[in-house]
Amino acid sequence: MKFSKLLLIALSISLFVSCSSDDDDSPKGAYANGFFILNEGSTDAGTVSFSSDDFSIFTKDAYKAENGSDVLGNFVQNIFFDGDRAYIIAGGSNVITVVNRYTFKLIAKIDSGLANPRYGVTKDGKAYVTNANTYSYINPETGDTDDYVAVINLATNTVESKIDLNATANRLILEDGKLYITEPNSSTKLLIVNIATKAVETVEIGLRGDSIEEENGTLFILKAPYTGSGEIVKVKISDKSVSRIPFPESLAGTRGMDIEDNKIYYTAGSAVYAMDINATTPSTTAIVNTPATNIYGFAVENNRIYIADAAFNKDSKAYIYNLSGVLQKELTVGVGANGFYFND
Amino acid sequence: MTINRLFTFLLFVMCQIISAQSDSITSLKEVFVSDKNLKNYSVSQSVLKLNDSVINKNEALLTDLLNFNSTLYFKEYGRGMLSTVSFRGTTSSQTAVIWNGININSQMNGSTDFNTISGSDYNSISVKAGGGSVIYGSGAVGGTVHLNNDLLFFNRFENNLRLDYGSFNTIGINYKTSISNKKWSAQIGLSKNSSTNDYKYLNRYTWRGEQRWNQNGQYDIITLSANAGYKFDENHILKLYSQTSNTDRNTSLVTESETKSKYVNGFNRNLLEYDGTFGKLKTNFKTAYIFENYQYFADNASKYFTYGKTENLITKLDIDYHLFKSTHINGIADYSRTNGYGTSFGSHVREISSAALLIRQNIGADWKNEFGIRKEFTNNYKSPVLFNIGSSYKFNSWYNLKLNISKNFRIPTYNDLYWDQGGNPDLKPESSYQGEIGNVFTFKNLTWTQNFYYMKITDMLQWVPGSDGIWTPQNQDKVNSYGTETLLGWKKSYGKNIFALNATYAYTVSQDEETKNQIFFVPFHKATGAISYSRNKISAYYQILYNGFVYTRADNNPDEIINDYTISNIGIDYDLKFLDSFKIGFQVLNLLNKDYESLENRPMPGRNFNLYLTLKF
């Protein structure tokens, strides 16, 4: 088929769709050009909320709206994308729900081979998902060493192999064929996994390493201790050298970090701060003091700051600011809002 | 006979009953129970007694009995799973469960799981509405549930055996023997209730299109009871109560792919009680040892578990002095020592002593007053002075007015104080002031109780995430509850036909003082009804339960609710008059096959059946 023909068909379909449906003002589906807010749930199953970028469309429970009574499962932790598909991880139910990222219609579920799945990334038709497996407070013998990366074949939606980590694992990013994994509660190490060879290396960074980002060959890891102030640990990918940006006492209660346009944004208490990516001391001047009492999700994207103020016995709030700290929108989302994911 | 035909047959029988306009069985009317303080110090409050004939018409576990016969609201994590109560709009740890006069709410979480108790292990179960902390201690805020074993001293040798077999492989074996003479009294009981509990979820299918069913919901509850009493003479009686129980229960799944977990819990309770009368002075001395434990297996297939255990030693001396002709005064001193240890709260000892003074006065036969004051002493928390003032006046043969005002509390639990991480050792008890007016109307065949109450609870314990992300309990919320309760009992016989009707209704408003929102999982409305009929060897009954909607969120989001539901049961039994009594019975539960749940994504079973035999010899 010629490209022009394909284009014609695509155009006519999009015309048809836009003529026939008032809701779907995007040719791809109702959930394009916006962002998802993950709500992990508490005693009840978790949900996913959606808002369009211009806030004109908001759906509090997108999965229910499109799929009826089926549920995503307990503790909706993470969503990741590949092509037209979105993969929603419900850690407490050992399941990943595969939906069309634009229509949010259910396609399949990956429901075996997972044990407390946490976060996922994709590359070349495969997904790499960290699995916390058992926890040491229940299983003191191997709880801290049995975590693994499940390698999922996205064509068949099945776990095809596992990479044992001999450590604990949580958040991860993928950079040049390697996974970089942190885990705040039990691990003092950054894990580096070569997905081709499945070899695992470690770099000592200390306890409480959580949010992780890569920029210009350097990893930025936010350490958020329970008490006192945190720090940003920088790991140069080329030589694995470690440097640190300690936070002063005034920045106690560090929680989230995101890097956007050469600036590192981070939260401490209920405030948001930013520092230059090359700075060696953190800014202690808040961009905005939010009304949030429990910042549980944080992102900076397209010149906006996204804050999730999680509540577990009622709906959570999401606050969206511009980079000057002016509130753009307040959204009422589901129980236990824990993250923002952008669907362009 | 197919089920449908059986159904028609039952309906036919019921029609007969209704057209015959006759009779029944169970009387839920307000009566006093044997537990001494419950009898002596509850004249100004409402006590609903459920005797064994009511207990026998309900499913084995206490949740069903109380759900269908009282104003208590239950939240169940699926059939047979964790079941927590709300009484007068309060939390699950603000209803105290009292076993033969001893508070048995968990020291670890403060509440009682009503699906771990089998009703048939007790001679009677009473539900007392309103505050009772002066006598029963922590948690007697919304009300108290009393599990009583009565020891009787007369010549008898009696055996009761009940066998149940129902849908989902639900099996019940309940045996009780009572042996007594004028000196000795003994009761030995065994109950075993189990089910594979693999019921289908009505109208629910997996994404693959398969029928969904209750996976990993099996339970098995075994309880052994032995009670004995020895009467030295009319003035000196020694009693020993002992009970051991184990609940081995899996936890049903919300989604099929979850890791299957299991929760095993048990208790051992021993109570030695001495009653002595010395002229105007009566003494009651109790000493009890209560052991409670749980093991949680996050993965059934694994050997690993987390656990918690508490050992609680209680001694209590109650001296009742007959001051004047009409006035009694009681002085109560007690001491309780709890040793708790577990994976999530380390090892801690807690000692609490308390002193209480109670006065009751009868002015003539119609006017009764009661007063009580209590103070606890402990290093663990600051304890408020508790009190109780009540009066009951009988205006005439058909109207009795009751007034009661009290201050009650709920102490922090082991989890609240010591949970690692997050436990807060600096907590105050939750405390409440409350007042109520009870109206009891008694006509020829009808008893009608109408209660009105108002309750103010402060320092409610709430687990909230701190700035460091660790959840910790705080004394923060204030709650105001008010409402009304209606209890109706009617009984009449026409010749050999006995017809009875019992009904309850509760209207409950329970508001967060700051937000004015209804507390979530408190229904505004709940109603129950039971009609029963008996004639000679046959008896039949019908029960109905209406549970109003509940909010599931503190913000009262109207989209996040559990819908209201009405469910009903029907049963019939026939006495073959073999031995003392040999009844064969059949029940249809959830008669109309209602698709309902009491918690999100925790569907309850549709129509199901139970066949039972009860033997007395």
PDB file of N, CA, C and O in Angstrom, chain A residues 161-197:
ATOM      1  N   SER A 161      11.449 -14.029  30.747  1.00  0.00           N
ATOM      2  CA  SER A 161      12.595 -14.401  31.574  1.00  0.00           C
ATOM      3  C   SER A 161      12.721 -13.449  32.746  1.00  0.00           C
ATOM      4  O   SER A 161      12.005 -12.453  32.826  1.00  0.00           O
ATOM      5  N   LYS A 162      13.627 -13.779  33.642  1.00  0.00           N
ATOM      6  CA  LYS A 162      13.836 -12.951  34.831  1.00  0.00           C
ATOM      7  C   LYS A 162      15.319 -12.676  34.981  1.00  0.00           C
ATOM      8  O   LYS A 162      16.149 -13.520  34.654  1.00  0.00           O
ATOM      9  N   ILE A 163      15.613 -11.484  35.478  1.00  0.00           N
ATOM     10  CA  ILE A 163      17.006 -11.177  35.815  1.00  0.00           C
ATOM     11  C   ILE A 163      17.074 -11.047  37.332  1.00  0.00           C
ATOM     12  O   ILE A 163      16.488 -10.125  37.907  1.00  0.00           O
ATOM     13  N   ASP A 164      17.755 -11.998  37.970  1.00  0.00           N
ATOM     14  CA  ASP A 164      17.869 -11.950  39.428  1.00  0.00           C
ATOM     15  C   ASP A 164      18.843 -10.849  39.826  1.00  0.00           C
ATOM     16  O   ASP A 164      19.896 -10.670  39.210  1.00  0.00           O
ATOM     17  N   LEU A 165      18.486 -10.101  40.862  1.00  0.00           N
ATOM     18  CA  LEU A 165      19.282  -8.937  41.226  1.00  0.00           C
ATOM     19  C   LEU A 165      20.101  -9.128  42.499  1.00  0.00           C
ATOM     20  O   LEU A 165      21.023  -8.362  42.765  1.00  0.00           O
ATOM     21  N   ASN A 166      19.736 -10.118  43.301  1.00  0.00           N
ATOM     22  CA  ASN A 166      20.428 -10.337  44.575  1.00  0.00           C
ATOM     23  C   ASN A 166      20.444  -9.061  45.431  1.00  0.00           C
ATOM     24  O   ASN A 166      21.400  -8.775  46.124  1.00  0.00           O
ATOM     25  N   ALA A 167      19.380  -8.277  45.323  1.00  0.00           N
ATOM     26  CA  ALA A 167      19.273  -7.002  46.042  1.00  0.00           C
ATOM     27  C   ALA A 167      17.804  -6.591  46.006  1.00  0.00           C
ATOM     28  O   ALA A 167      16.966  -7.329  45.479  1.00  0.00           O
ATOM     29  N   THR A 168      17.489  -5.420  46.552  1.00  0.00           N
ATOM     30  CA  THR A 168      16.128  -4.900  46.442  1.00  0.00           C
ATOM     31  C   THR A 168      16.053  -3.900  45.299  1.00  0.00           C
ATOM     32  O   THR A 168      17.047  -3.245  44.969  1.00  0.00           O
ATOM     33  N   ALA A 169      14.870  -3.794  44.683  1.00  0.00           N
ATOM     34  CA  ALA A 169      14.733  -2.961  43.489  1.00  0.00           C
ATOM     35  C   ALA A 169      13.397  -2.249  43.474  1.00  0.00           C
ATOM     36  O   ALA A 169      12.388  -2.799  43.894  1.00  0.00           O
ATOM     37  N   ASN A 170      13.414  -1.021  42.975  1.00  0.00           N
ATOM     38  CA  ASN A 170      12.173  -0.262  42.919  1.00  0.00           C
ATOM     39  C   ASN A 170      12.124   0.573  41.636  1.00  0.00           C
ATOM     40  O   ASN A 170      11.809   0.073  40.573  1.00  0.00           O
ATOM     41  N   ARG A 171      12.517   1.856  41.709  1.00  0.00           N
ATOM     42  CA  ARG A 171      12.460   2.701  40.514  1.00  0.00           C
ATOM     43  C   ARG A 171      13.597   2.344  39.555  1.00  0.00           C
ATOM     44  O   ARG A 171      14.658   1.905  40.000  1.00  0.00           O
ATOM     45  N   LEU A 172      13.319   2.575  38.255  1.00  0.00           N
ATOM     46  CA  LEU A 172      14.391   2.296  37.300  1.00  0.00           C
ATOM     47  C   LEU A 172      14.296   3.220  36.095  1.00  0.00           C
ATOM     48  O   LEU A 172      13.220   3.753  35.796  1.00  0.00           O
ATOM     49  N   ILE A 173      15.427   3.429  35.456  1.00  0.00           N
ATOM     50  CA  ILE A 173      15.436   4.088  34.153  1.00  0.00           C
ATOM     51  C   ILE A 173      16.279   3.234  33.211  1.00  0.00           C
ATOM     52  O   ILE A 173      17.056   2.388  33.654  1.00  0.00           O
ATOM     53  N   LEU A 174      16.104   3.456  31.931  1.00  0.00           N
ATOM     54  CA  LEU A 174      16.848   2.700  30.930  1.00  0.00           C
ATOM     55  C   LEU A 174      17.668   3.682  30.111  1.00  0.00           C
ATOM     56  O   LEU A 174      17.149   4.701  29.645  1.00  0.00           O
ATOM     57  N   GLU A 175      18.961   3.417  29.994  1.00  0.00           N
ATOM     58  CA  GLU A 175      19.836   4.328  29.261  1.00  0.00           C
ATOM     59  C   GLU A 175      20.884   3.497  28.530  1.00  0.00           C
ATOM     60  O   GLU A 175      21.620   2.742  29.174  1.00  0.00           O
ATOM     61  N   ASP A 176      20.916   3.588  27.224  1.00  0.00           N
ATOM     62  CA  ASP A 176      21.924   2.878  26.433  1.00  0.00           C
ATOM     63  C   ASP A 176      22.043   1.396  26.787  1.00  0.00           C
ATOM     64  O   ASP A 176      23.137   0.888  27.050  1.00  0.00           O
ATOM     65  N   GLY A 177      20.914   0.724  26.813  1.00  0.00           N
ATOM     66  CA  GLY A 177      20.946  -0.723  27.031  1.00  0.00           C
ATOM     67  C   GLY A 177      21.200  -1.151  28.454  1.00  0.00           C
ATOM     68  O   GLY A 177      21.422  -2.321  28.738  1.00  0.00           O
ATOM     69  N   LYS A 178      21.183  -0.179  29.361  1.00  0.00           N
ATOM     70  CA  LYS A 178      21.383  -0.556  30.758  1.00  0.00           C
ATOM     71  C   LYS A 178      20.255  -0.013  31.628  1.00  0.00           C
ATOM     72  O   LYS A 178      19.774   1.098  31.424  1.00  0.00           O
ATOM     73  N   LEU A 179      19.860  -0.847  32.611  1.00  0.00           N
ATOM     74  CA  LEU A 179      18.867  -0.410  33.584  1.00  0.00           C
ATOM     75  C   LEU A 179      19.606   0.146  34.783  1.00  0.00           C
ATOM     76  O   LEU A 179      20.608  -0.435  35.222  1.00  0.00           O
ATOM     77  N   TYR A 180      19.124   1.271  35.294  1.00  0.00           N
ATOM     78  CA  TYR A 180      19.674   1.847  36.521  1.00  0.00           C
ATOM     79  C   TYR A 180      18.560   1.826  37.561  1.00  0.00           C
ATOM     80  O   TYR A 180      17.506   2.406  37.352  1.00  0.00           O
ATOM     81  N   ILE A 181      18.802   1.105  38.640  1.00  0.00           N
ATOM     82  CA  ILE A 181      17.722   0.802  39.588  1.00  0.00           C
ATOM     83  C   ILE A 181      18.066   1.283  40.993  1.00  0.00           C
ATOM     84  O   ILE A 181      19.170   1.052  41.485  1.00  0.00           O
ATOM     85  N   THR A 182      17.091   1.943  41.629  1.00  0.00           N
ATOM     86  CA  THR A 182      17.261   2.346  43.040  1.00  0.00           C
ATOM     87  C   THR A 182      16.180   1.672  43.889  1.00  0.00           C
ATOM     88  O   THR A 182      15.168   1.198  43.362  1.00  0.00           O
ATOM     89  N   GLU A 183      16.430   1.649  45.182  1.00  0.00           N
ATOM     90  CA  GLU A 183      15.405   1.167  46.129  1.00  0.00           C
ATOM     91  C   GLU A 183      15.720   1.810  47.467  1.00  0.00           C
ATOM     92  O   GLU A 183      16.827   1.659  47.989  1.00  0.00           O
ATOM     93  N   PRO A 184      14.785   2.567  48.040  1.00  0.00           N
ATOM     94  CA  PRO A 184      15.124   3.406  49.186  1.00  0.00           C
ATOM     95  C   PRO A 184      15.189   2.690  50.542  1.00  0.00           C
ATOM     96  O   PRO A 184      15.927   3.123  51.414  1.00  0.00           O
ATOM     97  N   ASN A 185      14.426   1.636  50.730  1.00  0.00           N
ATOM     98  CA  ASN A 185      14.236   1.125  52.083  1.00  0.00           C
ATOM     99  C   ASN A 185      15.307   0.176  52.590  1.00  0.00           C
ATOM    100  O   ASN A 185      15.676   0.213  53.751  1.00  0.00           O
ATOM    101  N   SER A 186      15.798  -0.682  51.711  1.00  0.00           N
ATOM    102  CA  SER A 186      16.740  -1.697  52.184  1.00  0.00           C
ATOM    103  C   SER A 186      18.077  -1.656  51.464  1.00  0.00           C
ATOM    104  O   SER A 186      19.040  -2.274  51.902  1.00  0.00           O
ATOM    105  N   SER A 187      18.126  -0.950  50.341  1.00  0.00           N
ATOM    106  CA  SER A 187      19.331  -1.015  49.520  1.00  0.00           C
ATOM    107  C   SER A 187      20.217   0.212  49.713  1.00  0.00           C
ATOM    108  O   SER A 187      19.734   1.326  49.838  1.00  0.00           O
ATOM    109  N   THR A 188      21.509  -0.017  49.725  1.00  0.00           N
ATOM    110  CA  THR A 188      22.460   1.105  49.768  1.00  0.00           C
ATOM    111  C   THR A 188      23.102   1.276  48.401  1.00  0.00           C
ATOM    112  O   THR A 188      24.030   2.057  48.235  1.00  0.00           O
ATOM    113  N   LYS A 189      22.608   0.518  47.414  1.00  0.00           N
ATOM    114  CA  LYS A 189      23.303   0.467  46.138  1.00  0.00           C
ATOM    115  C   LYS A 189      22.453   0.952  44.969  1.00  0.00           C
ATOM    116  O   LYS A 189      21.237   0.825  44.971  1.00  0.00           O
ATOM    117  N   LEU A 190      23.133   1.476  43.995  1.00  0.00           N
ATOM    118  CA  LEU A 190      22.534   1.684  42.688  1.00  0.00           C
ATOM    119  C   LEU A 190      22.847   0.419  41.897  1.00  0.00           C
ATOM    120  O   LEU A 190      23.998  -0.029  41.875  1.00  0.00           O
ATOM    121  N   LEU A 191      21.841  -0.180  41.292  1.00  0.00           N
ATOM    122  CA  LEU A 191      22.076  -1.391  40.497  1.00  0.00           C
ATOM    123  C   LEU A 191      22.169  -1.012  39.027  1.00  0.00           C
ATOM    124  O   LEU A 191      21.387  -0.194  38.553  1.00  0.00           O
ATOM    125  N   ILE A 192      23.108  -1.598  38.339  1.00  0.00           N
ATOM    126  CA  ILE A 192      23.236  -1.372  36.895  1.00  0.00           C
ATOM    127  C   ILE A 192      23.120  -2.725  36.201  1.00  0.00           C
ATOM    128  O   ILE A 192      23.906  -3.643  36.472  1.00  0.00           O
ATOM    129  N   VAL A 193      22.111  -2.854  35.362  1.00  0.00           N
ATOM    130  CA  VAL A 193      21.844  -4.148  34.730  1.00  0.00           C
ATOM    131  C   VAL A 193      21.999  -4.013  33.216  1.00  0.00           C
ATOM    132  O   VAL A 193      21.322  -3.194  32.586  1.00  0.00           O
ATOM    133  N   ASN A 194      22.875  -4.776  32.675  1.00  0.00           N
ATOM    134  CA  ASN A 194      23.041  -4.824  31.220  1.00  0.00           C
ATOM    135  C   ASN A 194      21.960  -5.757  30.678  1.00  0.00           C
ATOM    136  O   ASN A 194      21.957  -6.951  30.970  1.00  0.00           O
ATOM    137  N   ILE A 195      21.017  -5.215  29.900  1.00  0.00           N
ATOM    138  CA  ILE A 195      19.892  -6.072  29.499  1.00  0.00           C
ATOM    139  C   ILE A 195      20.284  -7.116  28.458  1.00  0.00           C
ATOM    140  O   ILE A 195      19.602  -8.110  28.292  1.00  0.00           O
ATOM    141  N   ALA A 196      21.384  -6.905  27.787  1.00  0.00           N
ATOM    142  CA  ALA A 196      21.824  -7.900  26.809  1.00  0.00           C
ATOM    143  C   ALA A 196      22.488  -9.096  27.498  1.00  0.00           C
ATOM    144  O   ALA A 196      22.166 -10.251  27.227  1.00  0.00           O
ATOM    145  N   THR A 197      23.382  -8.791  28.431  1.00  0.00           N
ATOM    146  CA  THR A 197      24.134  -9.875  29.090  1.00  0.00           C
ATOM    147  C   THR A 197      23.502 -10.305  30.410  1.00  0.00           C
ATOM    148  O   THR A 197      23.870 -11.328  30.980  1.00  0.00           O
TER     149      THR A 197
END
